[in-house]
Amino acid sequence: MENIQRLMSKLNKDQIEPVLDTEGAVLVIAGAGSGKTSVLTTRIAHLIVDKCVSPENILAITFTNKAANEMKERLMKIVGNVAGMWVCTIHSMCVKILRSAISLIGYDKNFTIYDETDKEKALKRVFEDLAIKDDKLLKTAKNIISNAKNDCLSPEEWKKENLEFNLCEQIFAVYSAYENYLKSNNALDFDDLLCKTYELFVRCPEIADYYADKFKYIHIDEFQDTNKVQYLIAQRLSLKHGNIFVVGDEDQSIYSWRGAKVENILNFDDVYRGAKIYKLERNYRSTKKILELANVIIDNNKMRRGKKLWTDNDEGVRVETFVGNDENNEAQYVAIQIKNLMQRSDMKYSDFAVFMRINALSRAFEQEFTKYGIPYKIYGGFRFFERKEVKDLLSYVKVVINPKDDESFIRAVSTPKRGIGDKTIAELREFAVGRKCGMYECLDDIDEAGFSSAVVRKLTIFKLMLDEFKETAQRENSVFLLKKIIETTSFNDMFAEKTEENRSRLMNINELLNVAELFHKDNEGANVSDFVNSVTLSSDTDEITDGDFVTVATIHAVKGLEFPCVFVSGLDESILPVASREADEIEEERRLMYVAVTRAKQRLYLTRAISRYLYGQRSFMTPSRFLKEGQSVLGGKTPTFGDNNGVRGEKKSYSVDIDDNSTTSSHGYSSNYAKSMLNRSMPKVNENRANSGEYAIGIKVAHKKFGIGTVVGIKGSGDNLIADVAFKGIGIKSLSVKYAPMEIVK
């Protein structure tokens, strides 16, 4: 175990003060990279070691499962055994509470948790039952219901507050039917995990009192991202002892679309009278130049307490900006920068990250990184556990845990195909509704459903199979159960044809088995239900794993992470910031920009494009206002192609001075292009590669990814030489001769 005094000695004065302030309400405004995790873990260690508080009386709520696991590991190194202490996300905490007491409000403890895909399917089922055919209304209803639950409003309460809304009656009908459907399936959606916990506290105050007494010291990280119901739960839990310690940064509040309210942190001391407030402004992550840009941008926001990040780190290299001719040129610039930096330093692919406001921008980076042989992973889009084959396989597990879960039953009975069609499934569901039970449960009386003998036989065989899986789930762990399901159903035979897509699906199935194995290894004594909980409660950030690849992600997906070199792409109006006229929405977009900038440790690049192909058409783009706000740091006007915001003008090409962290661009501008006139030499990349002068129209080349191709066009010269290469079955690719993984075929 690490000595607590030695641990304290690693903190600065501003960090030590909140660590020692253990009684009452405490708010720590923790700037990006200011060591808030060290403050949280040291404070908890101080409570256990110096104040002799039992770990069972401590609650620590984190924003992600990954953060929770890291905190547990740190605490175990410091104080040893922390058994009994709750270190988890608020959703995981609520699941624990509900599993033990949800029967008091009319649910079974083996409830299924519906993710966003399941939720949408359930809503579609409700729309069918109500004979509503309006896809736009479905999306509207989904958002309204989520917001209502985050504000703790039942269908009746929501209706009462929205009588003047023209869709009030329809939304009320959908919301009511959706709640009934979830109840009949013994299922909760993500929002329910919170609002049902609060409902439990209100309807059964003895349960709330039990946990309020148990948790004598409450810690909440990322407090700026709490919504109303989370705030109310925290408030109720702290009612008895009053020791609530919250850490956050209003400048990093970026989840209003999930119901997060920045006012929770801004008004904390108004609600908790006498609360002590501390600020952590020293940054341990970034260079001075990066922080200078972050400070000057966020200073334009009004809804903030005010702080200024500072650091003893090096001055660092300047922040670079680049304007590409289009999205492919922008992505090509990033690819070449990565290649260049790796050639002249000891950086790895994992040191680089590309951030974007919307996932739609990732296509160009996928294309260019493939061309240049750069390994990458994309986050913030389609999550692993939302992939069809993964959900199909898990549906068997979910339905044997919760026999009332019709959505999982329908998915399981349909995959693999077993001659049970949509008509049969619809009739079976109707039969189950009439019997007021789940579709799996009603198979006991299938002879009374009026089906043909052939259908009865198929459904009976399916039921016997589920019964066998149910028995297995009670005896074995998830790995054994999943393997049994795969073998019994011949699940993998669906992907027998040797295609790239099937190969990927089989890899995903294998990865699910690996995930299950790792879960049970790390959670001794956990059962199948615990594994399903962990899967359902996983987040985007949890999927960001170690490995030597470039991270390509939405800004929302990488909050809390850091990288030596960051590229913030798509800095155009209507992208970052997204189109908006509301001041509070612009402030959140600015906070997104601030979060992106403060992920960078040593190098930061800001990129945009003159035109983009988005949403089915090509459009000219206008530079983001955030570039203008950062002009005093970035150094004058961001270069564009001519006047009028770069809408028209002559394309030019410049070599860029490598001593100031830039590289060559074939069709764009970099912010330090003027220095390139010094014509400093570029480092040699590959002594064995053919001289660029040997490239000519008609020659054959071999590319690591695309195979053999023919050069059909040449532009530029020297380090700027770009070859247009035609690859059979792929098309023409524009490749930098210097950096693309290709060789001339002799």
XYZ file of C-alpha atoms in Angstrom:
746
model
C 0.000 0.000 0.000
C 1.120 3.510 -0.765
C 1.745 5.817 2.201
C -1.038 8.405 2.462
C 1.386 11.207 3.363
C 3.528 10.457 0.334
C 0.344 10.604 -1.720
C -0.538 13.996 -0.259
C 2.922 15.305 -1.054
C 2.237 14.774 -4.757
C -0.674 17.236 -4.670
C -0.397 21.005 -4.976
C -1.796 23.409 -2.378
C -5.080 23.964 -4.270
C -5.639 20.208 -4.483
C -4.855 19.448 -0.843
C -7.441 21.906 0.543
C -10.567 20.081 -0.767
C -9.017 16.693 0.092
C -8.847 17.672 3.780
C -12.258 19.406 3.795
C -14.336 16.297 4.484
C -17.480 17.574 6.210
C -20.511 19.231 4.639
C -21.117 20.242 1.017
C -18.031 20.859 -1.123
C -17.810 21.932 -4.773
C -14.532 21.605 -6.669
C -14.368 23.473 -9.964
C -11.749 21.354 -11.719
C -10.351 22.673 -14.980
C -9.325 20.302 -17.765
C -6.201 18.308 -16.918
C -6.072 19.674 -13.356
C -5.743 16.297 -11.623
C -9.294 15.917 -10.329
C -9.060 12.114 -10.281
C -6.061 12.350 -7.940
C -8.058 14.687 -5.700
C -11.031 12.302 -5.595
C -9.003 9.166 -4.912
C -6.750 10.848 -2.343
C -9.775 12.257 -0.511
C -11.417 8.823 -0.320
C -8.121 7.303 0.839
C -7.838 10.044 3.482
C -11.339 9.223 4.736
C -10.519 5.499 5.038
C -6.961 5.713 6.405
C -6.929 8.916 8.461
C -10.604 9.318 9.398
C -11.258 5.566 9.848
C -14.402 5.647 7.675
C -15.563 2.206 6.523
C -15.439 1.735 2.723
C -19.078 0.560 2.959
C -20.078 4.085 3.981
C -18.500 5.723 0.922
C -20.145 6.275 -2.466
C -18.215 7.481 -5.513
C -20.198 8.162 -8.690
C -18.192 8.465 -11.907
C -19.237 9.348 -15.441
C -18.057 6.139 -17.168
C -17.411 2.510 -16.235
C -13.824 2.988 -17.348
C -13.337 5.847 -14.866
C -14.928 3.749 -12.118
C -12.577 0.821 -12.764
C -9.531 3.087 -12.829
C -10.553 4.677 -9.518
C -11.051 1.261 -7.906
C -7.592 0.153 -9.060
C -5.980 3.321 -7.696
C -7.731 2.968 -4.348
C -6.733 -0.683 -4.004
C -3.086 0.322 -4.472
C -3.458 3.023 -1.813
C -5.625 1.455 0.907
C -5.773 -2.211 -0.037
C -9.172 -3.872 0.331
C -12.086 -1.605 -0.658
C -14.759 -4.307 -0.535
C -18.190 -2.881 0.086
C -17.434 0.554 -1.324
C -19.639 1.616 -4.248
C -17.529 3.095 -7.045
C -19.695 3.134 -10.168
C -21.689 5.179 -12.668
C -25.034 6.492 -11.469
C -26.817 4.090 -13.849
C -24.931 1.133 -12.355
C -25.752 2.363 -8.860
C -29.444 2.590 -9.731
C -29.428 -0.925 -11.215
C -28.016 -2.264 -7.915
C -30.731 -0.511 -5.947
C -33.517 -1.584 -8.312
C -32.416 -5.240 -8.474
C -32.872 -5.444 -4.712
C -36.093 -3.457 -4.281
C -37.941 -2.860 -7.584
C -40.591 -5.425 -6.627
C -41.961 -2.742 -4.284
C -43.103 -0.742 -7.327
C -44.433 -3.677 -9.349
C -41.496 -5.051 -11.363
C -39.551 -8.292 -11.168
C -35.871 -8.025 -10.150
C -34.803 -9.773 -13.397
C -35.946 -6.842 -15.545
C -34.335 -6.308 -18.955
C -32.593 -3.024 -19.730
C -33.501 -1.733 -23.198
C -30.782 0.145 -25.062
C -31.559 2.779 -27.699
C -32.146 0.185 -30.444
C -34.518 -1.848 -28.257
C -36.290 1.344 -27.200
C -36.897 2.337 -30.817
C -38.265 -1.110 -31.661
C -40.598 -0.979 -28.670
C -41.859 2.451 -29.732
C -42.456 1.179 -33.262
C -44.473 -1.672 -31.756
C -46.530 0.889 -29.810
C -47.097 2.940 -32.967
C -48.361 -0.192 -34.746
C -50.725 -0.982 -31.861
C -52.050 2.597 -31.929
C -52.271 2.550 -35.772
C -50.021 5.625 -36.049
C -48.003 5.848 -39.265
C -45.682 8.818 -38.861
C -41.889 8.319 -38.670
C -41.289 11.963 -37.770
C -43.683 11.711 -34.840
C -41.842 8.606 -33.626
C -38.560 10.502 -33.360
C -40.326 13.434 -31.692
C -42.072 11.123 -29.222
C -38.823 9.341 -28.401
C -37.087 12.614 -27.489
C -40.052 14.015 -25.558
C -40.474 10.824 -23.523
C -36.772 10.772 -22.672
C -36.845 14.414 -21.563
C -40.002 13.808 -19.531
C -38.371 10.919 -17.679
C -35.234 12.956 -17.025
C -37.510 15.565 -15.439
C -39.348 12.878 -13.409
C -42.663 13.428 -15.212
C -45.192 10.604 -15.632
C -47.402 10.632 -18.773
C -50.160 12.375 -16.799
C -47.781 14.958 -15.329
C -46.239 15.628 -18.734
C -49.695 16.117 -20.277
C -50.701 18.542 -17.541
C -47.646 20.705 -18.257
C -48.057 20.607 -22.059
C -51.777 21.056 -22.720
C -51.116 23.849 -25.248
C -48.727 21.682 -27.316
C -50.516 20.725 -30.555
C -49.287 17.101 -30.358
C -50.117 16.787 -26.666
C -52.848 14.125 -26.973
C -50.882 11.971 -29.404
C -47.670 12.104 -27.364
C -49.608 11.364 -24.184
C -51.191 8.299 -25.819
C -47.805 7.059 -27.069
C -46.051 7.727 -23.746
C -48.786 5.913 -21.784
C -48.823 2.922 -24.152
C -45.004 2.780 -24.152
C -44.930 2.664 -20.341
C -47.507 -0.124 -20.340
C -45.526 -2.039 -22.957
C -42.315 -1.788 -20.916
C -44.156 -2.920 -17.789
C -45.653 -5.949 -19.566
C -42.158 -6.877 -20.803
C -40.663 -6.339 -17.338
C -38.256 -3.951 -19.031
C -36.738 -0.557 -18.275
C -35.066 1.835 -20.694
C -31.962 3.816 -19.705
C -33.987 6.786 -18.484
C -36.093 4.453 -16.328
C -33.024 3.300 -14.411
C -32.880 6.783 -12.926
C -36.528 7.839 -12.733
C -37.703 4.456 -11.376
C -35.038 4.700 -8.670
C -36.310 8.136 -7.723
C -39.890 6.835 -7.883
C -38.830 4.034 -5.533
C -37.346 6.603 -3.144
C -40.541 8.680 -3.192
C -42.992 5.786 -2.856
C -40.864 3.832 -0.392
C -38.999 6.400 1.736
C -37.621 3.639 3.945
C -35.495 2.476 0.981
C -34.178 5.997 0.440
C -33.496 6.325 4.171
C -31.522 3.063 4.151
C -29.131 4.260 1.452
C -28.978 7.817 2.863
C -27.843 6.305 6.163
C -25.435 3.888 4.474
C -23.610 6.492 2.373
C -22.099 8.881 4.901
C -19.763 10.403 2.324
C -20.935 10.938 -1.250
C -18.611 11.850 -4.131
C -19.833 12.771 -7.623
C -17.503 13.322 -10.560
C -18.429 15.282 -13.733
C -21.201 17.042 -11.830
C -21.784 19.473 -14.704
C -23.264 16.595 -16.709
C -25.988 15.627 -14.223
C -29.638 15.998 -15.206
C -32.616 16.807 -12.978
C -33.365 13.264 -11.807
C -29.673 12.559 -11.080
C -29.528 15.761 -9.074
C -32.628 14.770 -7.089
C -31.252 11.288 -6.356
C -27.962 12.769 -5.109
C -29.847 15.303 -3.007
C -31.995 12.583 -1.410
C -28.982 10.375 -0.645
C -27.134 13.253 1.061
C -30.161 14.239 3.143
C -29.077 12.576 6.403
C -25.338 13.238 6.664
C -24.990 16.233 4.327
C -21.499 15.221 3.208
C -21.665 15.659 -0.558
C -18.462 16.311 -2.500
C -18.955 17.175 -6.170
C -16.295 17.768 -8.818
C -16.921 19.300 -12.200
C -16.299 22.040 -14.714
C -19.094 24.085 -16.229
C -16.816 24.750 -19.217
C -17.010 21.033 -20.059
C -20.796 20.617 -19.858
C -21.605 19.077 -23.270
C -24.553 16.725 -22.736
C -27.675 18.921 -22.686
C -29.144 16.647 -25.374
C -29.161 13.920 -22.702
C -30.929 16.250 -20.295
C -27.785 17.485 -18.485
C -28.266 20.870 -16.834
C -25.216 23.101 -16.438
C -27.266 25.027 -13.837
C -26.726 22.130 -11.416
C -23.100 23.120 -10.963
C -23.614 26.859 -11.407
C -26.288 26.971 -8.670
C -24.795 24.350 -6.325
C -24.010 26.797 -3.515
C -27.513 28.321 -3.784
C -29.067 24.915 -3.033
C -26.422 23.792 -0.532
C -26.100 26.882 1.637
C -22.665 27.251 3.172
C -21.038 24.973 0.589
C -17.276 25.439 0.277
C -15.984 26.116 -3.242
C -12.490 25.363 -4.508
C -10.937 25.924 -7.933
C -8.288 23.811 -9.652
C -6.773 25.900 -12.450
C -3.310 24.393 -12.784
C -3.181 22.128 -15.833
C -0.776 19.168 -15.920
C -1.670 17.989 -19.422
C -1.122 20.593 -22.124
C 1.472 23.088 -23.311
C 1.123 26.813 -22.673
C 0.200 27.520 -26.297
C -2.651 25.002 -26.263
C -4.011 26.390 -23.005
C -3.766 29.942 -24.314
C -6.099 29.002 -27.165
C -8.498 27.132 -24.833
C -8.733 30.110 -22.463
C -9.311 32.705 -25.176
C -12.112 30.655 -26.777
C -14.044 29.701 -23.622
C -13.821 33.251 -22.294
C -16.552 34.142 -24.828
C -19.109 32.148 -22.804
C -21.294 33.950 -20.274
C -22.709 30.965 -18.316
C -19.595 30.190 -16.291
C -18.029 30.870 -12.935
C -14.794 32.000 -14.534
C -11.321 30.536 -14.317
C -8.103 30.549 -16.293
C -6.045 27.433 -16.887
C -2.280 27.767 -16.433
C 0.639 25.359 -16.497
C 4.322 24.976 -15.703
C 4.656 22.808 -18.818
C 6.709 23.932 -21.806
C 5.627 26.707 -24.144
C 5.207 24.103 -26.861
C 4.878 24.416 -30.628
C 2.280 26.688 -32.149
C -1.261 25.530 -32.802
C -1.637 24.838 -36.527
C -4.614 25.538 -38.770
C -5.213 24.078 -42.213
C -7.816 24.777 -44.897
C -8.392 21.995 -47.404
C -9.953 22.259 -50.812
C -12.508 19.601 -49.789
C -13.033 16.955 -47.112
C -10.676 14.484 -48.796
C -7.892 17.061 -48.977
C -8.469 17.882 -45.304
C -8.190 14.194 -44.377
C -5.150 13.731 -46.638
C -3.393 16.573 -44.817
C -4.031 14.847 -41.491
C -2.759 11.521 -42.827
C 0.447 13.091 -44.145
C 1.008 14.985 -40.896
C 0.750 11.727 -38.944
C 3.184 9.998 -41.293
C 5.611 12.904 -41.131
C 5.563 13.184 -37.333
C 6.128 9.451 -36.959
C 9.089 9.566 -39.364
C 10.927 12.240 -37.393
C 10.005 11.285 -33.824
C 9.311 8.269 -31.638
C 5.548 8.824 -31.755
C 3.179 5.878 -32.192
C -0.174 5.722 -33.992
C -1.867 5.586 -30.589
C -0.487 9.061 -29.839
C -2.812 10.570 -32.456
C -6.519 11.356 -32.353
C -8.886 12.970 -34.852
C -11.970 14.612 -33.349
C -15.131 15.700 -35.124
C -18.485 17.158 -34.137
C -20.519 14.750 -36.272
C -19.703 11.161 -37.131
C -20.523 11.741 -40.825
C -17.091 13.352 -41.277
C -15.290 10.086 -40.558
C -15.690 8.683 -44.091
C -12.965 10.858 -45.614
C -10.525 9.924 -42.841
C -11.267 6.216 -43.281
C -10.533 6.598 -46.992
C -7.295 8.561 -46.606
C -5.949 6.519 -43.690
C -6.497 3.365 -45.737
C -4.604 4.919 -48.641
C -1.614 5.718 -46.428
C -1.594 2.489 -44.455
C -2.575 4.149 -41.162
C -4.356 1.847 -38.677
C -7.385 3.492 -37.051
C -10.521 2.846 -35.010
C -13.718 4.885 -35.130
C -15.712 5.664 -31.980
C -18.936 7.561 -31.394
C -20.848 5.909 -34.197
C -22.208 2.350 -34.236
C -21.182 0.787 -30.920
C -19.964 -2.806 -30.659
C -22.909 -3.992 -28.552
C -25.360 -2.455 -31.036
C -24.120 -4.577 -33.939
C -26.857 -6.899 -35.220
C -25.052 -10.208 -34.745
C -24.071 -9.244 -31.184
C -27.618 -8.198 -30.267
C -29.046 -11.323 -31.941
C -26.828 -13.610 -29.870
C -27.456 -11.709 -26.636
C -31.230 -11.835 -27.206
C -31.192 -15.544 -26.248
C -29.440 -14.679 -22.996
C -31.850 -11.843 -22.202
C -35.034 -13.827 -22.784
C -33.984 -16.754 -20.569
C -33.147 -14.294 -17.769
C -36.410 -12.377 -18.241
C -39.126 -14.571 -19.842
C -41.437 -11.549 -20.167
C -39.025 -9.786 -22.571
C -40.924 -10.067 -25.861
C -38.471 -7.919 -27.834
C -35.626 -10.314 -27.075
C -37.897 -13.308 -27.750
C -38.862 -11.983 -31.201
C -35.215 -11.331 -32.089
C -34.160 -14.796 -30.903
C -36.971 -16.733 -32.581
C -36.190 -14.956 -35.860
C -32.410 -15.588 -35.875
C -31.310 -17.957 -37.267
C -34.381 -18.495 -39.442
C -36.383 -21.529 -38.354
C -39.520 -21.271 -40.498
C -41.419 -19.034 -38.071
C -42.556 -15.981 -40.024
C -43.785 -12.498 -39.125
C -47.450 -13.565 -39.308
C -46.913 -16.361 -36.784
C -44.950 -14.036 -34.498
C -47.716 -11.399 -34.641
C -50.369 -14.017 -33.786
C -48.228 -15.431 -30.992
C -47.799 -11.958 -29.524
C -51.553 -11.414 -29.650
C -52.064 -14.758 -27.887
C -49.542 -13.739 -25.181
C -51.189 -10.339 -24.668
C -54.540 -12.078 -24.194
C -52.994 -14.321 -21.562
C -51.205 -11.360 -19.927
C -47.837 -13.062 -20.061
C -44.641 -13.049 -22.123
C -44.363 -14.790 -25.498
C -41.862 -17.292 -24.098
C -44.138 -17.995 -21.120
C -47.215 -18.574 -23.298
C -45.457 -21.400 -25.177
C -46.495 -23.675 -22.306
C -50.039 -23.434 -23.680
C -49.180 -23.298 -27.373
C -51.651 -26.096 -28.196
C -54.475 -23.679 -27.352
C -53.268 -20.919 -29.704
C -54.905 -22.325 -32.828
C -51.699 -22.810 -34.838
C -51.165 -25.623 -37.331
C -49.399 -28.745 -36.094
C -46.274 -27.782 -38.063
C -46.062 -24.355 -36.358
C -46.772 -25.873 -32.926
C -43.938 -28.342 -33.484
C -41.457 -25.576 -34.420
C -42.428 -23.402 -31.457
C -42.267 -26.374 -29.080
C -38.747 -27.229 -30.251
C -37.758 -23.580 -29.786
C -39.210 -23.527 -26.260
C -37.356 -26.701 -25.257
C -34.145 -25.093 -26.495
C -34.782 -21.926 -24.442
C -35.591 -24.067 -21.393
C -32.219 -25.759 -21.769
C -30.470 -22.388 -22.048
C -32.351 -21.168 -18.961
C -31.064 -24.108 -16.914
C -27.544 -23.487 -18.215
C -27.747 -19.795 -17.251
C -28.548 -20.781 -13.666
C -25.529 -23.105 -13.424
C -22.810 -21.714 -15.682
C -21.221 -18.381 -16.580
C -21.842 -16.292 -19.697
C -18.973 -17.762 -21.728
C -20.297 -21.295 -21.374
C -23.863 -20.173 -22.107
C -22.920 -18.172 -25.224
C -20.891 -21.060 -26.628
C -23.808 -23.412 -26.004
C -26.208 -21.044 -27.809
C -23.829 -20.744 -30.778
C -23.426 -24.517 -31.025
C -27.079 -25.480 -30.446
C -28.537 -22.921 -32.883
C -25.735 -23.301 -35.490
C -25.533 -19.515 -35.155
C -22.250 -19.110 -37.024
C -23.533 -21.033 -40.043
C -25.355 -17.840 -41.077
C -21.936 -16.376 -41.892
C -20.429 -19.390 -43.667
C -20.062 -17.642 -47.033
C -16.541 -16.232 -47.235
C -17.134 -12.491 -47.558
C -15.499 -9.529 -45.824
C -18.766 -8.719 -44.054
C -19.223 -12.272 -42.741
C -15.598 -12.382 -41.611
C -16.215 -9.177 -39.658
C -19.410 -10.588 -38.083
C -17.621 -13.764 -36.966
C -14.856 -11.621 -35.455
C -17.501 -9.666 -33.530
C -19.018 -12.879 -32.170
C -15.569 -14.041 -31.094
C -14.947 -10.653 -29.491
C -18.192 -11.006 -27.511
C -16.880 -14.288 -26.099
C -13.623 -12.523 -25.189
C -15.549 -9.736 -23.461
C -17.545 -12.293 -21.464
C -14.415 -14.194 -20.473
C -12.675 -11.014 -19.328
C -15.763 -9.922 -17.372
C -15.943 -13.140 -15.367
C -12.191 -13.091 -14.818
C -12.426 -9.575 -13.333
C -15.695 -10.206 -11.441
C -15.372 -13.426 -9.485
C -18.751 -14.835 -8.518
C -20.679 -12.758 -11.084
C -23.565 -14.482 -12.845
C -25.056 -14.251 -16.329
C -27.410 -11.448 -15.302
C -24.449 -9.393 -14.033
C -22.728 -9.811 -17.391
C -25.810 -8.647 -19.300
C -25.954 -5.594 -17.008
C -22.338 -4.723 -17.783
C -22.945 -5.049 -21.520
C -26.068 -2.897 -21.498
C -24.480 -0.215 -19.329
C -21.320 0.079 -21.433
C -20.565 3.434 -23.069
C -18.656 4.760 -26.078
C -15.656 5.614 -23.947
C -15.517 2.102 -22.458
C -14.853 0.756 -25.946
C -11.759 2.914 -26.483
C -9.113 0.277 -25.861
C -5.342 0.098 -25.877
C -3.640 -0.640 -29.178
C -1.431 1.028 -31.744
C -4.009 2.809 -33.894
C -5.235 6.343 -34.492
C -8.421 7.198 -32.585
C -11.097 8.762 -34.812
C -13.988 9.898 -32.656
C -16.753 12.357 -31.997
C -15.876 14.909 -29.327
C -18.663 13.568 -27.112
C -17.030 10.122 -27.133
C -13.585 11.216 -25.893
C -14.345 13.438 -22.929
C -11.934 12.532 -20.157
C -9.239 11.228 -22.515
C -5.989 12.831 -23.665
C -3.569 12.387 -26.569
C -0.117 13.807 -27.406
C -1.364 14.996 -30.811
C -4.929 16.021 -31.627
C -6.565 17.064 -34.903
C -9.886 18.886 -34.539
C -11.548 18.589 -37.942
C -14.615 20.118 -39.552
C -14.170 23.618 -38.139
C -16.903 25.064 -40.329
C -20.088 26.870 -39.389
C -23.063 24.457 -39.247
C -20.671 21.655 -38.230
C -18.721 23.043 -35.257
C -20.751 24.858 -34.167
C -23.818 23.102 -35.522
C -26.478 25.359 -37.021
C -28.115 27.224 -34.156
C -29.493 30.616 -33.278
C -29.949 30.116 -29.520
C -27.265 31.661 -27.295
C -27.242 28.768 -24.804
C -26.803 26.239 -27.626
C -23.867 28.201 -29.042
C -22.334 28.245 -25.571
C -22.528 24.438 -25.437
C -20.928 24.201 -28.886
C -18.134 26.436 -27.608
C -17.719 24.119 -24.634
C -17.407 21.229 -27.100
C -14.611 23.113 -28.840
C -12.970 23.744 -25.458
C -13.164 20.027 -24.591
C -11.612 19.076 -27.934
C -8.741 21.559 -27.577
C -7.925 20.538 -24.000
C -7.549 16.846 -24.935
C -4.234 17.752 -26.655
C -1.014 17.413 -24.685
C 1.738 18.547 -27.079
C 0.421 19.261 -30.562
C -2.884 20.619 -31.826
C -4.151 21.026 -35.390
C -7.387 22.746 -36.394
C -8.656 21.850 -39.865
C -11.558 22.735 -42.140
C -12.536 22.497 -45.810
C -13.686 24.946 -48.470
C -16.457 22.573 -49.577
C -17.954 19.344 -48.282
C -20.224 16.615 -49.580
C -22.755 16.195 -46.797
C -26.365 14.978 -46.699
C -26.481 14.218 -50.410
C -25.015 17.422 -51.825
C -21.792 19.407 -52.059
C -21.828 22.767 -50.305
C -19.350 25.601 -49.817
C -18.470 26.065 -46.168
C -17.875 29.102 -43.953
C -15.051 29.076 -41.365
C -16.131 28.339 -37.796
C -16.559 31.358 -35.539
C -14.241 29.592 -33.099
C -11.330 30.109 -35.494
C -12.075 33.819 -35.465
C -12.308 33.853 -31.668
C -8.887 32.231 -31.487
C -7.214 34.571 -33.988
C -5.169 36.397 -31.354
C -3.499 33.081 -30.504
C -3.528 31.444 -33.930
C -1.808 34.446 -35.516
C -3.870 36.515 -37.901
C -6.364 35.436 -40.495
C -6.814 31.731 -41.098
C -5.612 31.152 -44.689
C -8.337 30.352 -47.222
C -8.650 30.071 -50.974
C -9.137 33.683 -51.983
C -11.733 36.064 -50.594
C -15.409 35.689 -49.673
C -14.747 33.042 -46.968
C -12.928 30.835 -49.411
C -15.893 30.281 -51.735
C -13.858 31.004 -54.798
C -10.203 31.592 -55.601
C -7.101 30.049 -57.045
C -5.770 26.767 -55.695
C -2.167 26.981 -54.549
C 0.424 24.608 -53.165
C 3.063 25.197 -50.520
C 5.778 23.196 -48.799
C 5.708 23.790 -45.077
C 8.491 24.311 -42.556
C 8.839 21.067 -40.582
C 10.540 22.796 -37.672
C 7.183 24.280 -36.692
C 5.206 21.025 -36.635
C 3.768 21.096 -40.154
C 4.336 19.119 -43.315
C 3.669 19.206 -47.016
C 0.257 20.020 -48.424
C -0.654 19.434 -52.040
C -3.933 21.319 -52.271
C -4.395 23.536 -49.260
C -2.987 26.051 -46.855
C -1.310 25.584 -43.497
C -1.133 28.521 -41.097
C 2.664 28.779 -41.196
C 2.984 28.480 -44.974
C 4.848 31.801 -45.264
C 7.850 30.293 -43.495
C 7.956 27.561 -46.101
C 9.694 29.974 -48.439
C 12.843 29.185 -46.482
C 12.771 25.883 -48.414
C 14.229 23.831 -45.640
C 14.914 20.211 -46.530
C 12.519 17.446 -45.596
C 13.835 14.253 -43.967
C 14.170 11.180 -46.156
C 11.376 8.715 -45.612
C 12.559 5.546 -47.316
C 15.990 5.134 -48.861
C 14.825 2.094 -50.848
C 11.845 3.812 -52.428
C 12.135 4.800 -56.089
C 12.959 8.465 -56.661
C 9.835 10.583 -57.131
C 11.163 11.558 -60.548
C 10.648 7.966 -61.704
C 6.891 8.272 -61.304
C 5.200 8.863 -64.639
C 1.920 8.157 -66.380
C 1.659 4.508 -67.379
C 3.981 2.931 -64.808
C 2.757 0.154 -62.502
C 2.803 0.474 -58.712
C 2.105 -1.938 -55.870
C 0.061 -0.550 -52.940
C -0.031 -2.332 -49.585
C -3.856 -2.180 -49.402
C -5.113 -1.709 -52.979
C -2.711 -4.036 -54.818
C -1.349 -3.381 -58.329
C -2.368 -0.153 -60.048
C -1.445 2.102 -62.965
C -0.422 5.756 -62.669
C -2.890 7.780 -64.766
C -1.980 11.291 -63.623
C 0.826 13.274 -61.971
C 0.689 16.664 -60.252
C 3.143 18.633 -58.144
C 6.822 17.812 -57.799
C 9.427 16.743 -55.267
C 7.954 16.242 -51.804
C 4.625 17.533 -53.130
C 4.318 14.902 -55.871
C 0.816 13.390 -56.051
C 0.128 10.358 -58.247
C -3.383 9.490 -59.453
C -3.386 5.681 -59.524
C -6.109 3.491 -61.068
C -6.668 0.233 -59.138
C -8.801 -2.506 -60.658
C -12.159 -2.824 -58.931
C -11.402 0.135 -56.663
C -11.049 3.194 -58.875
C -8.626 6.100 -58.993
C -6.854 7.138 -55.787
C -4.773 10.323 -55.371
C -1.691 9.378 -53.343
C 1.281 11.280 -51.952
C 4.300 9.526 -53.425
C 6.310 10.361 -50.326
C 3.956 8.844 -47.741
C 1.682 6.284 -49.413
C 2.677 2.631 -48.760
C 3.427 1.854 -52.426
C 6.410 1.012 -54.609
C 7.061 1.135 -58.356
C 6.788 -2.322 -59.910
C 10.088 -2.917 -61.712
